[in-house]
mmCIF file of N, CA and C in Angstrom:
data_model
loop_
_atom_site.group_PDB
_atom_site.id
_atom_site.type_symbol
_atom_site.label_atom_id
_atom_site.label_comp_id
_atom_site.label_asym_id
_atom_site.label_seq_id
_atom_site.Cartn_x
_atom_site.Cartn_y
_atom_site.Cartn_z
ATOM 1 N N MET A 1449 268.904 -42.270 193.536
ATOM 2 C CA MET A 1449 269.339 -41.030 192.954
ATOM 3 C C MET A 1449 268.248 -39.992 193.139
ATOM 4 N N TRP A 1450 268.671 -38.728 193.155
ATOM 5 C CA TRP A 1450 267.714 -37.622 193.214
ATOM 6 C C TRP A 1450 267.145 -37.377 191.827
ATOM 7 N N PHE A 1451 265.888 -36.936 191.800
ATOM 8 C CA PHE A 1451 265.228 -36.545 190.555
ATOM 9 C C PHE A 1451 264.471 -35.251 190.800
ATOM 10 N N VAL A 1452 264.478 -34.379 189.801
ATOM 11 C CA VAL A 1452 263.686 -33.160 189.872
ATOM 12 C C VAL A 1452 262.427 -33.382 189.040
ATOM 13 N N ILE A 1453 261.314 -33.018 189.635
ATOM 14 C CA ILE A 1453 260.020 -33.094 188.958
ATOM 15 C C ILE A 1453 259.540 -31.660 188.798
ATOM 16 N N TRP A 1454 259.483 -31.220 187.549
ATOM 17 C CA TRP A 1454 259.088 -29.847 187.237
ATOM 18 C C TRP A 1454 257.723 -29.908 186.568
ATOM 19 N N ALA A 1455 256.724 -29.337 187.207
ATOM 20 C CA ALA A 1455 255.355 -29.403 186.697
ATOM 21 C C ALA A 1455 254.842 -28.006 186.395
ATOM 22 N N GLU A 1456 254.186 -27.872 185.268
ATOM 23 C CA GLU A 1456 253.622 -26.589 184.857
ATOM 24 C C GLU A 1456 252.099 -26.649 184.935
ATOM 25 N N ASP A 1457 251.522 -25.617 185.543
ATOM 26 C CA ASP A 1457 250.071 -25.567 185.709
ATOM 27 C C ASP A 1457 249.363 -25.237 184.394
ATOM 28 N N ALA A 1458 248.181 -25.799 184.242
ATOM 29 C CA ALA A 1458 247.304 -25.456 183.131
ATOM 30 C C ALA A 1458 246.688 -24.089 183.410
ATOM 31 N N PRO A 1459 246.319 -23.364 182.363
ATOM 32 C CA PRO A 1459 245.631 -22.087 182.580
ATOM 33 C C PRO A 1459 244.344 -22.295 183.387
ATOM 34 N N ASN A 1460 244.045 -21.334 184.221
ATOM 35 C CA ASN A 1460 242.794 -21.319 184.993
ATOM 36 C C ASN A 1460 242.599 -22.566 185.849
ATOM 37 N N SER A 1461 243.672 -23.046 186.455
ATOM 38 C CA SER A 1461 243.579 -24.274 187.254
ATOM 39 C C SER A 1461 243.636 -24.026 188.764
ATOM 40 N N LEU A 1462 243.551 -22.775 189.187
ATOM 41 C CA LEU A 1462 243.693 -22.465 190.614
ATOM 42 C C LEU A 1462 242.620 -23.142 191.469
ATOM 43 N N ALA A 1463 241.382 -23.150 191.034
ATOM 44 C CA ALA A 1463 240.316 -23.784 191.834
ATOM 45 C C ALA A 1463 240.587 -25.281 191.987
ATOM 46 N N ALA A 1464 241.015 -25.933 190.922
ATOM 47 C CA ALA A 1464 241.328 -27.366 190.991
ATOM 48 C C ALA A 1464 242.539 -27.603 191.883
ATOM 49 N N ARG A 1465 243.524 -26.712 191.829
ATOM 50 C CA ARG A 1465 244.709 -26.819 192.688
ATOM 51 C C ARG A 1465 244.295 -26.750 194.149
ATOM 52 N N ARG A 1466 243.474 -25.775 194.478
ATOM 53 C CA ARG A 1466 243.033 -25.609 195.870
ATOM 54 C C ARG A 1466 242.255 -26.833 196.350
ATOM 55 N N ALA A 1467 241.383 -27.354 195.510
ATOM 56 C CA ALA A 1467 240.547 -28.488 195.904
ATOM 57 C C ALA A 1467 241.356 -29.768 196.078
ATOM 58 N N THR A 1468 242.415 -29.916 195.307
ATOM 59 C CA THR A 1468 243.193 -31.156 195.286
ATOM 60 C C THR A 1468 244.418 -31.092 196.184
ATOM 61 N N ARG A 1469 244.726 -29.938 196.722
ATOM 62 C CA ARG A 1469 245.957 -29.743 197.500
ATOM 63 C C ARG A 1469 246.143 -30.736 198.647
ATOM 64 N N PRO A 1470 245.116 -31.047 199.444
ATOM 65 C CA PRO A 1470 245.338 -31.998 200.541
ATOM 66 C C PRO A 1470 245.869 -33.357 200.061
ATOM 67 N N ALA A 1471 245.314 -33.887 198.996
ATOM 68 C CA ALA A 1471 245.772 -35.179 198.471
ATOM 69 C C ALA A 1471 247.186 -35.063 197.919
ATOM 70 N N HIS A 1472 247.479 -33.965 197.268
ATOM 71 C CA HIS A 1472 248.826 -33.714 196.734
ATOM 72 C C HIS A 1472 249.847 -33.665 197.881
ATOM 73 N N LEU A 1473 249.515 -32.954 198.932
ATOM 74 C CA LEU A 1473 250.433 -32.822 200.076
ATOM 75 C C LEU A 1473 250.647 -34.141 200.809
ATOM 76 N N GLU A 1474 249.636 -34.981 200.882
ATOM 77 C CA GLU A 1474 249.786 -36.276 201.548
ATOM 78 C C GLU A 1474 250.883 -37.114 200.906
ATOM 79 N N ARG A 1475 250.953 -37.097 199.592
ATOM 80 C CA ARG A 1475 251.995 -37.846 198.888
ATOM 81 C C ARG A 1475 253.378 -37.283 199.208
ATOM 82 N N LEU A 1476 253.466 -35.964 199.265
ATOM 83 C CA LEU A 1476 254.749 -35.342 199.590
ATOM 84 C C LEU A 1476 255.149 -35.630 201.038
ATOM 85 N N LYS A 1477 254.188 -35.624 201.936
ATOM 86 C CA LYS A 1477 254.475 -35.935 203.340
ATOM 87 C C LYS A 1477 254.974 -37.367 203.492
ATOM 88 N N GLN A 1478 254.473 -38.275 202.661
ATOM 89 C CA GLN A 1478 254.951 -39.657 202.713
ATOM 90 C C GLN A 1478 256.402 -39.747 202.245
ATOM 91 N N LEU A 1479 256.738 -39.022 201.181
ATOM 92 C CA LEU A 1479 258.138 -38.975 200.745
ATOM 93 C C LEU A 1479 259.022 -38.427 201.860
ATOM 94 N N GLN A 1480 258.549 -37.389 202.532
ATOM 95 C CA GLN A 1480 259.310 -36.789 203.632
ATOM 96 C C GLN A 1480 259.480 -37.784 204.777
ATOM 97 N N ALA A 1481 258.417 -38.475 205.132
ATOM 98 C CA ALA A 1481 258.485 -39.461 206.217
ATOM 99 C C ALA A 1481 259.451 -40.594 205.881
ATOM 100 N N ASP A 1482 259.559 -40.905 204.591
ATOM 101 C CA ASP A 1482 260.478 -41.952 204.141
ATOM 102 C C ASP A 1482 261.914 -41.450 203.993
ATOM 103 N N GLY A 1483 262.146 -40.152 204.262
ATOM 104 C CA GLY A 1483 263.482 -39.578 204.139
ATOM 105 C C GLY A 1483 263.935 -39.402 202.696
ATOM 106 N N ARG A 1484 262.976 -39.288 201.777
ATOM 107 C CA ARG A 1484 263.300 -39.224 200.351
ATOM 108 C C ARG A 1484 263.021 -37.864 199.719
ATOM 109 N N LEU A 1485 262.578 -36.884 200.508
ATOM 110 C CA LEU A 1485 262.234 -35.570 199.973
ATOM 111 C C LEU A 1485 263.320 -34.561 200.306
ATOM 112 N N LEU A 1486 263.882 -33.934 199.283
ATOM 113 C CA LEU A 1486 264.872 -32.875 199.490
ATOM 114 C C LEU A 1486 264.184 -31.528 199.601
ATOM 115 N N VAL A 1487 263.291 -31.228 198.667
ATOM 116 C CA VAL A 1487 262.578 -29.948 198.660
ATOM 117 C C VAL A 1487 261.347 -30.075 197.771
ATOM 118 N N ALA A 1488 260.318 -29.319 198.084
ATOM 119 C CA ALA A 1488 259.120 -29.289 197.254
ATOM 120 C C ALA A 1488 258.397 -27.978 197.496
ATOM 121 N N GLY A 1489 257.754 -27.492 196.459
ATOM 122 C CA GLY A 1489 256.963 -26.286 196.626
ATOM 123 C C GLY A 1489 256.419 -25.755 195.320
ATOM 124 N N PRO A 1490 255.451 -24.837 195.439
ATOM 125 C CA PRO A 1490 254.838 -24.241 194.261
ATOM 126 C C PRO A 1490 255.615 -23.011 193.784
ATOM 127 N N CYS A 1491 255.347 -22.629 192.545
ATOM 128 C CA CYS A 1491 255.921 -21.425 191.950
ATOM 129 C C CYS A 1491 254.795 -20.406 191.794
ATOM 130 N N PRO A 1492 254.775 -19.357 192.627
ATOM 131 C CA PRO A 1492 253.702 -18.377 192.521
ATOM 132 C C PRO A 1492 253.792 -17.593 191.211
ATOM 133 N N ALA A 1493 252.645 -17.163 190.712
ATOM 134 C CA ALA A 1493 252.583 -16.406 189.469
ATOM 135 C C ALA A 1493 253.122 -14.990 189.633
ATOM 136 N N ILE A 1494 253.171 -14.513 190.870
ATOM 137 C CA ILE A 1494 253.738 -13.194 191.174
ATOM 138 C C ILE A 1494 254.726 -13.365 192.319
ATOM 139 N N ALA A 1495 255.582 -12.388 192.504
ATOM 140 C CA ALA A 1495 256.600 -12.455 193.553
ATOM 141 C C ALA A 1495 255.974 -12.184 194.917
ATOM 142 N N SER A 1496 255.296 -13.205 195.442
ATOM 143 C CA SER A 1496 254.626 -13.096 196.732
ATOM 144 C C SER A 1496 254.483 -14.489 197.324
ATOM 145 N N SER A 1497 254.646 -14.589 198.646
ATOM 146 C CA SER A 1497 254.441 -15.882 199.291
ATOM 147 C C SER A 1497 252.962 -16.255 199.341
ATOM 148 N N ASP A 1498 252.078 -15.275 199.127
ATOM 149 C CA ASP A 1498 250.641 -15.524 199.031
ATOM 150 C C ASP A 1498 250.124 -14.819 197.782
ATOM 151 N N PRO A 1499 250.165 -15.499 196.633
ATOM 152 C CA PRO A 1499 249.785 -14.834 195.391
ATOM 153 C C PRO A 1499 248.286 -14.625 195.199
ATOM 154 N N GLY A 1500 247.476 -15.127 196.135
ATOM 155 C CA GLY A 1500 246.029 -14.935 196.035
ATOM 156 C C GLY A 1500 245.475 -15.445 194.722
ATOM 157 N N GLU A 1501 244.645 -14.647 194.086
ATOM 158 C CA GLU A 1501 243.982 -15.061 192.849
ATOM 159 C C GLU A 1501 244.932 -15.118 191.655
ATOM 160 N N ALA A 1502 246.146 -14.563 191.788
ATOM 161 C CA ALA A 1502 247.134 -14.677 190.698
ATOM 162 C C ALA A 1502 247.532 -16.138 190.522
ATOM 163 N N GLY A 1503 247.481 -16.880 191.618
ATOM 164 C CA GLY A 1503 247.714 -18.311 191.560
ATOM 165 C C GLY A 1503 249.156 -18.719 191.369
ATOM 166 N N PHE A 1504 249.345 -19.831 190.708
ATOM 167 C CA PHE A 1504 250.654 -20.464 190.568
ATOM 168 C C PHE A 1504 250.899 -20.850 189.112
ATOM 169 N N THR A 1505 252.178 -20.965 188.777
ATOM 170 C CA THR A 1505 252.542 -21.369 187.415
ATOM 171 C C THR A 1505 252.987 -22.818 187.362
ATOM 172 N N GLY A 1506 253.209 -23.420 188.520
ATOM 173 C CA GLY A 1506 253.649 -24.808 188.564
ATOM 174 C C GLY A 1506 254.229 -25.166 189.911
ATOM 175 N N SER A 1507 254.975 -26.261 189.931
ATOM 176 C CA SER A 1507 255.574 -26.764 191.162
ATOM 177 C C SER A 1507 256.884 -27.471 190.855
ATOM 178 N N MET A 1508 257.710 -27.603 191.885
ATOM 179 C CA MET A 1508 258.949 -28.350 191.763
ATOM 180 C C MET A 1508 259.094 -29.286 192.957
ATOM 181 N N VAL A 1509 259.543 -30.499 192.678
ATOM 182 C CA VAL A 1509 259.832 -31.487 193.713
ATOM 183 C C VAL A 1509 261.206 -32.066 193.406
ATOM 184 N N VAL A 1510 262.051 -32.162 194.416
ATOM 185 C CA VAL A 1510 263.300 -32.908 194.286
ATOM 186 C C VAL A 1510 263.235 -34.016 195.321
ATOM 187 N N ALA A 1511 263.254 -35.257 194.826
ATOM 188 C CA ALA A 1511 263.095 -36.410 195.705
ATOM 189 C C ALA A 1511 263.936 -37.578 195.197
ATOM 190 N N GLU A 1512 264.136 -38.531 196.100
ATOM 191 C CA GLU A 1512 264.959 -39.692 195.784
ATOM 192 C C GLU A 1512 264.084 -40.862 195.330
ATOM 193 N N PHE A 1513 264.482 -41.459 194.198
ATOM 194 C CA PHE A 1513 263.802 -42.629 193.655
ATOM 195 C C PHE A 1513 264.854 -43.615 193.189
ATOM 196 N N ASP A 1514 264.478 -44.873 193.031
ATOM 197 C CA ASP A 1514 265.406 -45.908 192.572
ATOM 198 C C ASP A 1514 265.780 -45.756 191.110
ATOM 199 N N SER A 1515 264.882 -45.135 190.330
ATOM 200 C CA SER A 1515 265.112 -45.046 188.896
ATOM 201 C C SER A 1515 264.314 -43.893 188.305
ATOM 202 N N LEU A 1516 264.665 -43.523 187.091
ATOM 203 C CA LEU A 1516 263.899 -42.517 186.369
ATOM 204 C C LEU A 1516 262.468 -43.003 186.152
ATOM 205 N N ALA A 1517 262.323 -44.277 185.827
ATOM 206 C CA ALA A 1517 260.983 -44.841 185.631
ATOM 207 C C ALA A 1517 260.149 -44.741 186.912
ATOM 208 N N GLY A 1518 260.775 -44.991 188.059
ATOM 209 C CA GLY A 1518 260.071 -44.878 189.333
ATOM 210 C C GLY A 1518 259.664 -43.452 189.634
ATOM 211 N N ALA A 1519 260.555 -42.508 189.354
ATOM 212 C CA ALA A 1519 260.244 -41.091 189.564
ATOM 213 C C ALA A 1519 259.118 -40.657 188.635
ATOM 214 N N GLN A 1520 259.174 -41.103 187.382
ATOM 215 C CA GLN A 1520 258.134 -40.739 186.414
ATOM 216 C C GLN A 1520 256.786 -41.325 186.824
ATOM 217 N N ALA A 1521 256.777 -42.558 187.280
ATOM 218 C CA ALA A 1521 255.531 -43.191 187.716
ATOM 219 C C ALA A 1521 254.938 -42.451 188.905
ATOM 220 N N TRP A 1522 255.800 -42.048 189.840
ATOM 221 C CA TRP A 1522 255.319 -41.292 191.006
ATOM 222 C C TRP A 1522 254.721 -39.966 190.551
ATOM 223 N N ALA A 1523 255.422 -39.269 189.664
ATOM 224 C CA ALA A 1523 254.928 -37.983 189.167
ATOM 225 C C ALA A 1523 253.612 -38.149 188.410
ATOM 226 N N ASP A 1524 253.510 -39.194 187.601
ATOM 227 C CA ASP A 1524 252.304 -39.424 186.807
ATOM 228 C C ASP A 1524 251.077 -39.702 187.676
ATOM 229 N N ALA A 1525 251.290 -40.174 188.887
ATOM 230 C CA ALA A 1525 250.177 -40.500 189.785
ATOM 231 C C ALA A 1525 249.759 -39.326 190.671
ATOM 232 N N ASP A 1526 250.338 -38.150 190.453
ATOM 233 C CA ASP A 1526 250.004 -36.993 191.286
ATOM 234 C C ASP A 1526 248.534 -36.610 191.101
ATOM 235 N N PRO A 1527 247.816 -36.364 192.186
ATOM 236 C CA PRO A 1527 246.414 -35.947 192.079
ATOM 237 C C PRO A 1527 246.215 -34.676 191.249
ATOM 238 N N TYR A 1528 247.219 -33.818 191.199
ATOM 239 C CA TYR A 1528 247.101 -32.610 190.387
ATOM 240 C C TYR A 1528 246.967 -32.946 188.896
ATOM 241 N N ILE A 1529 247.542 -34.048 188.448
ATOM 242 C CA ILE A 1529 247.397 -34.435 187.045
ATOM 243 C C ILE A 1529 245.960 -34.874 186.781
ATOM 244 N N ALA A 1530 245.438 -35.731 187.630
ATOM 245 C CA ALA A 1530 244.058 -36.213 187.457
ATOM 246 C C ALA A 1530 243.052 -35.069 187.519
ATOM 247 N N ALA A 1531 243.357 -34.041 188.325
ATOM 248 C CA ALA A 1531 242.452 -32.907 188.487
ATOM 249 C C ALA A 1531 242.621 -31.850 187.395
ATOM 250 N N GLY A 1532 243.596 -32.030 186.514
ATOM 251 C CA GLY A 1532 243.819 -31.063 185.445
ATOM 252 C C GLY A 1532 244.615 -29.844 185.853
ATOM 253 N N VAL A 1533 245.267 -29.887 187.019
ATOM 254 C CA VAL A 1533 246.091 -28.760 187.457
ATOM 255 C C VAL A 1533 247.357 -28.684 186.602
ATOM 256 N N TYR A 1534 248.051 -29.792 186.474
ATOM 257 C CA TYR A 1534 249.278 -29.821 185.685
ATOM 258 C C TYR A 1534 248.953 -30.164 184.241
ATOM 259 N N HIS A 1535 249.549 -29.407 183.316
ATOM 260 C CA HIS A 1535 249.378 -29.766 181.908
ATOM 261 C C HIS A 1535 250.671 -30.308 181.319
ATOM 262 N N GLN A 1536 251.788 -30.127 182.022
ATOM 263 C CA GLN A 1536 253.053 -30.698 181.562
ATOM 264 C C GLN A 1536 253.929 -31.000 182.769
ATOM 265 N N VAL A 1537 254.526 -32.190 182.776
ATOM 266 C CA VAL A 1537 255.410 -32.596 183.865
ATOM 267 C C VAL A 1537 256.686 -33.170 183.254
ATOM 268 N N THR A 1538 257.825 -32.651 183.718
ATOM 269 C CA THR A 1538 259.123 -33.116 183.260
ATOM 270 C C THR A 1538 259.867 -33.713 184.436
ATOM 271 N N VAL A 1539 260.457 -34.883 184.254
ATOM 272 C CA VAL A 1539 261.231 -35.560 185.292
ATOM 273 C C VAL A 1539 262.645 -35.769 184.770
ATOM 274 N N LYS A 1540 263.627 -35.316 185.557
ATOM 275 C CA LYS A 1540 265.032 -35.461 185.151
ATOM 276 C C LYS A 1540 265.886 -35.878 186.341
ATOM 277 N N PRO A 1541 266.956 -36.623 186.085
ATOM 278 C CA PRO A 1541 267.908 -36.922 187.161
ATOM 279 C C PRO A 1541 268.507 -35.606 187.675
ATOM 280 N N TYR A 1542 268.887 -35.594 188.944
ATOM 281 C CA TYR A 1542 269.381 -34.377 189.588
ATOM 282 C C TYR A 1542 270.558 -34.754 190.494
ATOM 283 N N ILE A 1543 271.611 -33.956 190.436
ATOM 284 C CA ILE A 1543 272.745 -34.141 191.334
ATOM 285 C C ILE A 1543 272.825 -32.954 192.272
ATOM 286 N N LYS A 1544 272.697 -33.208 193.549
ATOM 287 C CA LYS A 1544 272.796 -32.147 194.560
ATOM 288 C C LYS A 1544 274.285 -31.843 194.758
ATOM 289 N N ALA A 1545 274.710 -30.662 194.351
ATOM 290 C CA ALA A 1545 276.104 -30.284 194.466
ATOM 291 C C ALA A 1545 276.384 -29.413 195.708
ATOM 292 N N LEU A 1546 275.468 -28.521 196.034
ATOM 293 C CA LEU A 1546 275.617 -27.621 197.179
ATOM 294 C C LEU A 1546 274.288 -27.471 197.882
ATOM 295 N N PRO A 1547 274.164 -27.153 199.105
ATOM 296 C CA PRO A 1547 275.256 -27.149 200.074
ATOM 297 C C PRO A 1547 275.666 -28.559 200.440
#
């Protein structure tokens, strides 16, 4: 089943986000290689594809997992959590209706 992982950034976490981004992306690339990634990306703090020092407010991932517990475990192991980038992560089942 698909699951949405909605993560909210901690205040003043842009430097940690930048430093940890390669490790974060590697996990997403593995999901993509396994054919389990629908979409992933950050939420900029301003309406810009390059928010610069304004940074980000969080991220969203929609990916396929065997269970809610599996999706939660994957989300909990994100390098952004260990680095203090994310201060809250919500995982919910997701049904892709369109397109």
